[in-house]
mmCIF file of C-alpha atoms in Angstrom:
data_model
loop_
_atom_site.group_PDB
_atom_site.id
_atom_site.type_symbol
_atom_site.label_atom_id
_atom_site.label_comp_id
_atom_site.label_asym_id
_atom_site.label_seq_id
_atom_site.Cartn_x
_atom_site.Cartn_y
_atom_site.Cartn_z
ATOM 1 C CA ARG A 1 72.785 50.115 81.032
ATOM 2 C CA GLY A 2 74.381 47.193 79.285
ATOM 3 C CA ASP A 3 77.711 47.684 81.081
ATOM 4 C CA GLY A 4 76.068 47.155 84.444
ATOM 5 C CA ALA A 5 76.264 50.814 85.500
ATOM 6 C CA THR A 6 73.219 52.407 87.082
ATOM 7 C CA ARG A 7 72.014 55.984 86.841
ATOM 8 C CA ALA A 8 71.413 58.028 89.993
ATOM 9 C CA CYS A 9 70.198 61.594 90.468
ATOM 10 C CA VAL A 10 72.967 63.434 92.310
ATOM 11 C CA ALA A 11 71.935 67.073 91.884
ATOM 12 C CA GLY A 12 69.280 69.220 90.268
ATOM 13 C CA GLY A 13 71.488 70.043 87.278
ATOM 14 C CA PRO A 14 74.821 69.268 85.602
ATOM 15 C CA VAL A 15 77.844 69.697 87.901
ATOM 16 C CA VAL A 16 81.513 69.724 86.877
ATOM 17 C CA VAL A 17 84.928 70.450 88.340
ATOM 18 C CA THR A 18 86.282 73.078 85.954
ATOM 19 C CA ARG A 19 89.827 73.432 87.325
ATOM 20 C CA GLU A 20 92.205 72.964 90.233
ATOM 21 C CA GLU A 21 93.793 75.889 92.049
ATOM 22 C CA ARG A 22 96.891 75.804 94.275
ATOM 23 C CA ASP A 23 97.723 78.666 96.627
ATOM 24 C CA ILE A 24 101.448 79.230 96.165
ATOM 25 C CA ALA A 25 101.831 80.636 99.693
ATOM 26 C CA THR A 26 100.111 77.818 101.579
ATOM 27 C CA SER A 27 100.102 74.979 98.966
ATOM 28 C CA ARG A 28 96.406 74.488 99.741
ATOM 29 C CA MET A 29 94.328 73.055 96.911
ATOM 30 C CA HIS A 30 90.970 74.447 95.816
ATOM 31 C CA LEU A 31 88.463 73.157 93.294
ATOM 32 C CA ARG A 32 86.451 75.356 90.981
ATOM 33 C CA LEU A 33 82.957 73.844 90.851
ATOM 34 C CA GLY A 34 80.525 74.744 88.086
ATOM 35 C CA TRP A 35 76.834 74.000 87.645
ATOM 36 C CA LEU A 36 74.187 74.788 85.073
ATOM 37 C CA GLU A 37 71.357 76.952 86.361
ATOM 38 C CA PRO A 38 67.750 76.702 85.113
ATOM 39 C CA GLY A 39 68.292 79.731 82.856
ATOM 40 C CA ARG A 40 70.993 77.707 81.032
ATOM 41 C CA SER A 41 73.814 79.858 82.374
ATOM 42 C CA TRP A 42 76.832 78.413 84.157
ATOM 43 C CA MET A 43 77.708 79.507 87.674
ATOM 44 C CA CYS A 44 80.955 78.746 89.515
ATOM 45 C CA SER A 45 82.279 78.749 93.045
ATOM 46 C CA THR A 46 85.780 78.025 94.329
ATOM 47 C CA VAL A 47 85.988 75.947 97.497
ATOM 48 C CA GLY A 48 88.843 74.307 99.346
ATOM 49 C CA ARG A 49 89.394 70.738 98.245
ATOM 50 C CA ALA A 50 88.737 69.482 101.763
ATOM 51 C CA ALA A 51 85.477 71.427 101.839
ATOM 52 C CA ALA A 52 84.474 70.042 98.437
ATOM 53 C CA LEU A 53 84.809 66.548 99.885
ATOM 54 C CA ASP A 54 83.067 67.351 103.163
ATOM 55 C CA SER A 55 79.332 67.391 103.726
ATOM 56 C CA LYS A 56 79.302 70.767 105.486
ATOM 57 C CA GLY A 57 81.503 72.392 102.857
ATOM 58 C CA VAL A 58 79.498 71.025 99.942
ATOM 59 C CA ALA A 59 76.221 72.065 101.549
ATOM 60 C CA SER A 60 77.485 75.655 101.867
ATOM 61 C CA CYS A 61 77.649 75.900 98.068
ATOM 62 C CA ALA A 62 73.863 76.105 98.111
ATOM 63 C CA ASP A 63 74.295 79.716 99.248
ATOM 64 C CA TYR A 64 75.621 80.437 95.737
ATOM 65 C CA GLY A 65 72.831 78.576 93.956
ATOM 66 C CA ALA A 66 74.377 75.109 93.673
ATOM 67 C CA PRO A 67 71.621 72.651 92.673
ATOM 68 C CA TRP A 68 71.785 70.455 95.775
ATOM 69 C CA SER A 69 70.814 70.545 99.436
ATOM 70 C CA ALA A 70 72.182 69.082 102.646
ATOM 71 C CA LEU A 71 70.212 65.916 101.882
ATOM 72 C CA ASP A 72 72.217 65.383 98.688
ATOM 73 C CA THR A 73 75.715 65.950 100.062
ATOM 74 C CA ARG A 74 76.753 62.296 100.344
ATOM 75 C CA GLU A 75 76.036 61.613 96.680
ATOM 76 C CA VAL A 76 77.486 64.957 95.572
ATOM 77 C CA ILE A 77 80.739 64.238 97.420
ATOM 78 C CA ARG A 78 80.953 60.789 95.869
ATOM 79 C CA TYR A 79 80.359 62.323 92.431
ATOM 80 C CA ILE A 80 82.978 65.095 92.873
ATOM 81 C CA SER A 81 85.522 62.563 94.109
ATOM 82 C CA SER A 82 84.848 60.258 91.136
ATOM 83 C CA PHE A 83 84.940 63.177 88.689
ATOM 84 C CA GLU A 84 88.277 64.357 90.063
ATOM 85 C CA ARG A 85 89.739 60.846 90.008
ATOM 86 C CA ALA A 86 88.591 60.176 86.442
ATOM 87 C CA ASN A 87 90.083 63.465 85.224
ATOM 88 C CA ARG A 88 93.287 63.493 87.260
ATOM 89 C CA GLY A 89 96.039 65.103 85.229
ATOM 90 C CA LYS A 90 93.533 66.448 82.712
ATOM 91 C CA LEU A 91 91.922 69.283 84.671
ATOM 92 C CA PRO A 92 93.455 72.734 84.185
ATOM 93 C CA ARG A 93 95.512 73.857 87.178
ATOM 94 C CA ILE A 94 96.448 77.424 88.036
ATOM 95 C CA ASN A 95 98.627 78.920 90.754
ATOM 96 C CA THR A 96 96.836 81.464 92.917
ATOM 97 C CA THR A 97 97.488 83.943 95.683
ATOM 98 C CA THR A 98 95.216 85.965 97.931
ATOM 99 C CA ARG A 99 97.931 88.564 98.460
ATOM 100 C CA LEU A 100 98.454 91.622 96.318
ATOM 101 C CA GLY A 101 101.691 93.522 95.853
ATOM 102 C CA TRP A 102 105.210 92.126 95.749
ATOM 103 C CA LEU A 103 105.620 88.378 95.656
ATOM 104 C CA LEU A 104 108.944 86.567 95.563
ATOM 105 C CA ARG A 105 108.868 83.194 93.793
ATOM 106 C CA ASP A 106 111.922 81.161 92.843
ATOM 107 C CA GLY A 107 114.036 84.187 93.677
ATOM 108 C CA GLU A 108 112.224 86.391 91.143
ATOM 109 C CA PRO A 109 109.975 89.280 92.267
ATOM 110 C CA SER A 110 106.597 89.979 90.675
ATOM 111 C CA PHE A 111 103.965 92.569 91.484
ATOM 112 C CA ILE A 112 100.500 91.046 91.773
ATOM 113 C CA LEU A 113 97.321 92.920 90.872
ATOM 114 C CA PRO A 114 93.824 91.553 90.199
ATOM 115 C CA GLY A 115 93.857 90.428 86.593
ATOM 116 C CA ARG A 116 97.458 91.465 86.004
ATOM 117 C CA VAL A 117 100.942 90.338 87.018
ATOM 118 C CA ILE A 118 103.960 92.576 86.465
ATOM 119 C CA GLY A 119 107.087 90.453 86.287
ATOM 120 C CA PRO A 120 107.983 86.825 85.581
ATOM 121 C CA GLY A 121 105.155 85.373 87.691
ATOM 122 C CA GLY A 122 102.664 85.659 84.855
ATOM 123 C CA ASN A 123 101.091 82.269 85.607
ATOM 124 C CA ILE A 124 99.879 83.425 89.028
ATOM 125 C CA GLN A 125 96.274 84.555 89.425
ATOM 126 C CA ALA A 126 95.105 86.732 92.303
ATOM 127 C CA VAL A 127 91.900 85.474 93.918
ATOM 128 C CA PRO A 128 90.013 87.382 96.617
ATOM 129 C CA PRO A 129 89.726 86.031 100.155
ATOM 130 C CA GLU A 130 86.237 85.241 101.377
ATOM 131 C CA GLY A 131 84.126 88.400 101.538
ATOM 132 C CA LEU A 132 86.581 90.660 99.680
ATOM 133 C CA ARG A 133 85.409 90.151 96.089
ATOM 134 C CA ALA A 134 84.111 93.740 95.843
ATOM 135 C CA SER A 135 87.450 95.139 97.004
ATOM 136 C CA PHE A 136 89.337 93.035 94.451
ATOM 137 C CA ASP A 137 87.009 94.090 91.660
ATOM 138 C CA GLY A 138 87.686 97.734 92.490
ATOM 139 C CA TRP A 139 91.418 97.376 91.794
ATOM 140 C CA GLN A 140 90.975 98.014 88.099
ATOM 141 C CA PRO A 141 91.830 101.026 85.902
ATOM 142 C CA ARG A 142 88.952 103.310 84.984
ATOM 143 C CA GLY A 143 88.722 106.649 83.265
ATOM 144 C CA ARG A 144 91.580 108.541 81.624
ATOM 145 C CA TRP A 145 95.084 109.067 82.961
ATOM 146 C CA GLU A 146 95.045 112.715 81.802
ATOM 147 C CA ASP A 147 91.854 113.438 83.773
ATOM 148 C CA TRP A 148 93.290 111.897 86.936
ATOM 149 C CA LYS A 149 96.478 113.953 86.648
ATOM 150 C CA GLU A 150 94.447 117.124 86.189
ATOM 151 C CA VAL A 151 92.518 116.476 89.397
ATOM 152 C CA VAL A 152 95.679 115.741 91.363
ATOM 153 C CA THR A 153 97.296 119.004 90.246
ATOM 154 C CA HIS A 154 94.642 120.880 92.236
ATOM 155 C CA LEU A 155 96.017 119.332 95.419
ATOM 156 C CA ALA A 156 99.009 121.643 95.373
ATOM 157 C CA GLU A 157 97.011 123.948 97.637
ATOM 158 C CA TYR A 158 96.172 121.079 100.014
ATOM 159 C CA PRO A 159 99.448 119.479 101.162
ATOM 160 C CA LEU A 160 97.803 117.054 103.593
ATOM 161 C CA ALA A 161 95.614 115.642 100.834
ATOM 162 C CA LEU A 162 98.607 115.483 98.503
ATOM 163 C CA LEU A 163 100.463 113.556 101.189
ATOM 164 C CA GLY A 164 97.788 110.851 100.944
ATOM 165 C CA VAL A 165 98.413 110.381 97.225
ATOM 166 C CA HIS A 166 102.173 110.296 97.783
ATOM 167 C CA ALA A 167 101.764 107.691 100.517
ATOM 168 C CA ALA A 168 99.620 105.504 98.252
ATOM 169 C CA LEU A 169 102.118 105.711 95.414
ATOM 170 C CA ALA A 170 105.076 105.070 97.742
ATOM 171 C CA ALA A 171 103.782 101.701 98.952
ATOM 172 C CA PRO A 172 105.319 99.576 96.126
ATOM 173 C CA LEU A 173 108.694 101.250 96.653
ATOM 174 C CA LEU A 174 109.073 100.048 100.238
ATOM 175 C CA TRP A 175 110.045 96.518 99.193
ATOM 176 C CA ILE A 176 112.524 97.812 96.600
ATOM 177 C CA LEU A 177 114.141 100.217 99.079
ATOM 178 C CA HIS A 178 114.031 97.704 101.959
ATOM 179 C CA ALA A 179 112.182 100.369 103.907
ATOM 180 C CA PRO A 180 109.800 99.635 106.811
ATOM 181 C CA SER A 181 106.078 100.096 106.400
ATOM 182 C CA PHE A 182 104.426 103.241 107.697
ATOM 183 C CA VAL A 183 101.024 104.653 108.594
ATOM 184 C CA VAL A 184 99.581 108.060 107.764
ATOM 185 C CA ASP A 185 97.004 109.122 110.341
ATOM 186 C CA TRP A 186 94.698 112.099 109.907
ATOM 187 C CA SER A 187 92.489 113.333 112.711
ATOM 188 C CA GLY A 188 90.112 116.264 112.797
ATOM 189 C CA VAL A 189 86.528 117.417 112.987
ATOM 190 C CA THR A 190 83.880 115.905 110.774
ATOM 191 C CA SER A 191 83.472 117.125 107.178
ATOM 192 C CA GLY A 192 87.101 118.197 107.075
ATOM 193 C CA GLY A 193 87.959 116.163 103.996
ATOM 194 C CA LYS A 194 89.449 113.043 105.590
ATOM 195 C CA SER A 195 87.233 110.567 103.713
ATOM 196 C CA SER A 196 87.612 112.463 100.441
ATOM 197 C CA THR A 197 91.384 112.370 100.861
ATOM 198 C CA LEU A 198 91.298 108.610 101.410
ATOM 199 C CA ARG A 199 89.152 108.090 98.303
ATOM 200 C CA LEU A 200 91.472 110.234 96.233
ATOM 201 C CA ALA A 201 94.545 108.354 97.495
ATOM 202 C CA ALA A 202 92.854 105.030 96.721
ATOM 203 C CA SER A 203 92.069 106.248 93.197
ATOM 204 C CA ALA A 204 95.759 105.915 92.417
ATOM 205 C CA TRP A 205 95.217 102.147 92.487
ATOM 206 C CA GLY A 206 91.698 101.487 91.337
ATOM 207 C CA ASP A 207 88.203 102.608 90.606
#
């Protein structure tokens, strides 16, 4: 071009850094990388900033469909670094945590759930640790509250199963009451209802 710049093929499609993420517990920075797939849909992957600027870390993005291979990593790293430098202070930045439940920040408690924060920490976003995306996605309300209550009322005849629901609902109170954590352990022969009890207790928190 007239300004002396040269064009170089870095990847097999457009690549951008969409935002910066900082883990409030560890202060580690992550970058949200996005790329345009052949079907004209955007895909994204969040990687640690060090990994985004490292050949091994960048190459691992290919597992998620990133349009580059190990042979392209040097140019991709140079591009990501230049992109970040050119947009410093302009990229959106969010505070994240991989922990759910009570979180104390600046002396104020908040309760963290996927997609929802109860309390003053509304600018914090829960992100799943590696390999736990399905578990995070399950922590969402489904169905009707009235239907769930109706099912639970049938547990009056099964006190051990009802104990599981009580234990699940008691968990958020431990921090408020300064009470120690506890474990509920069921043992018994197969097909005795242990797994069903666990699923029912978990239904108090998600799908």
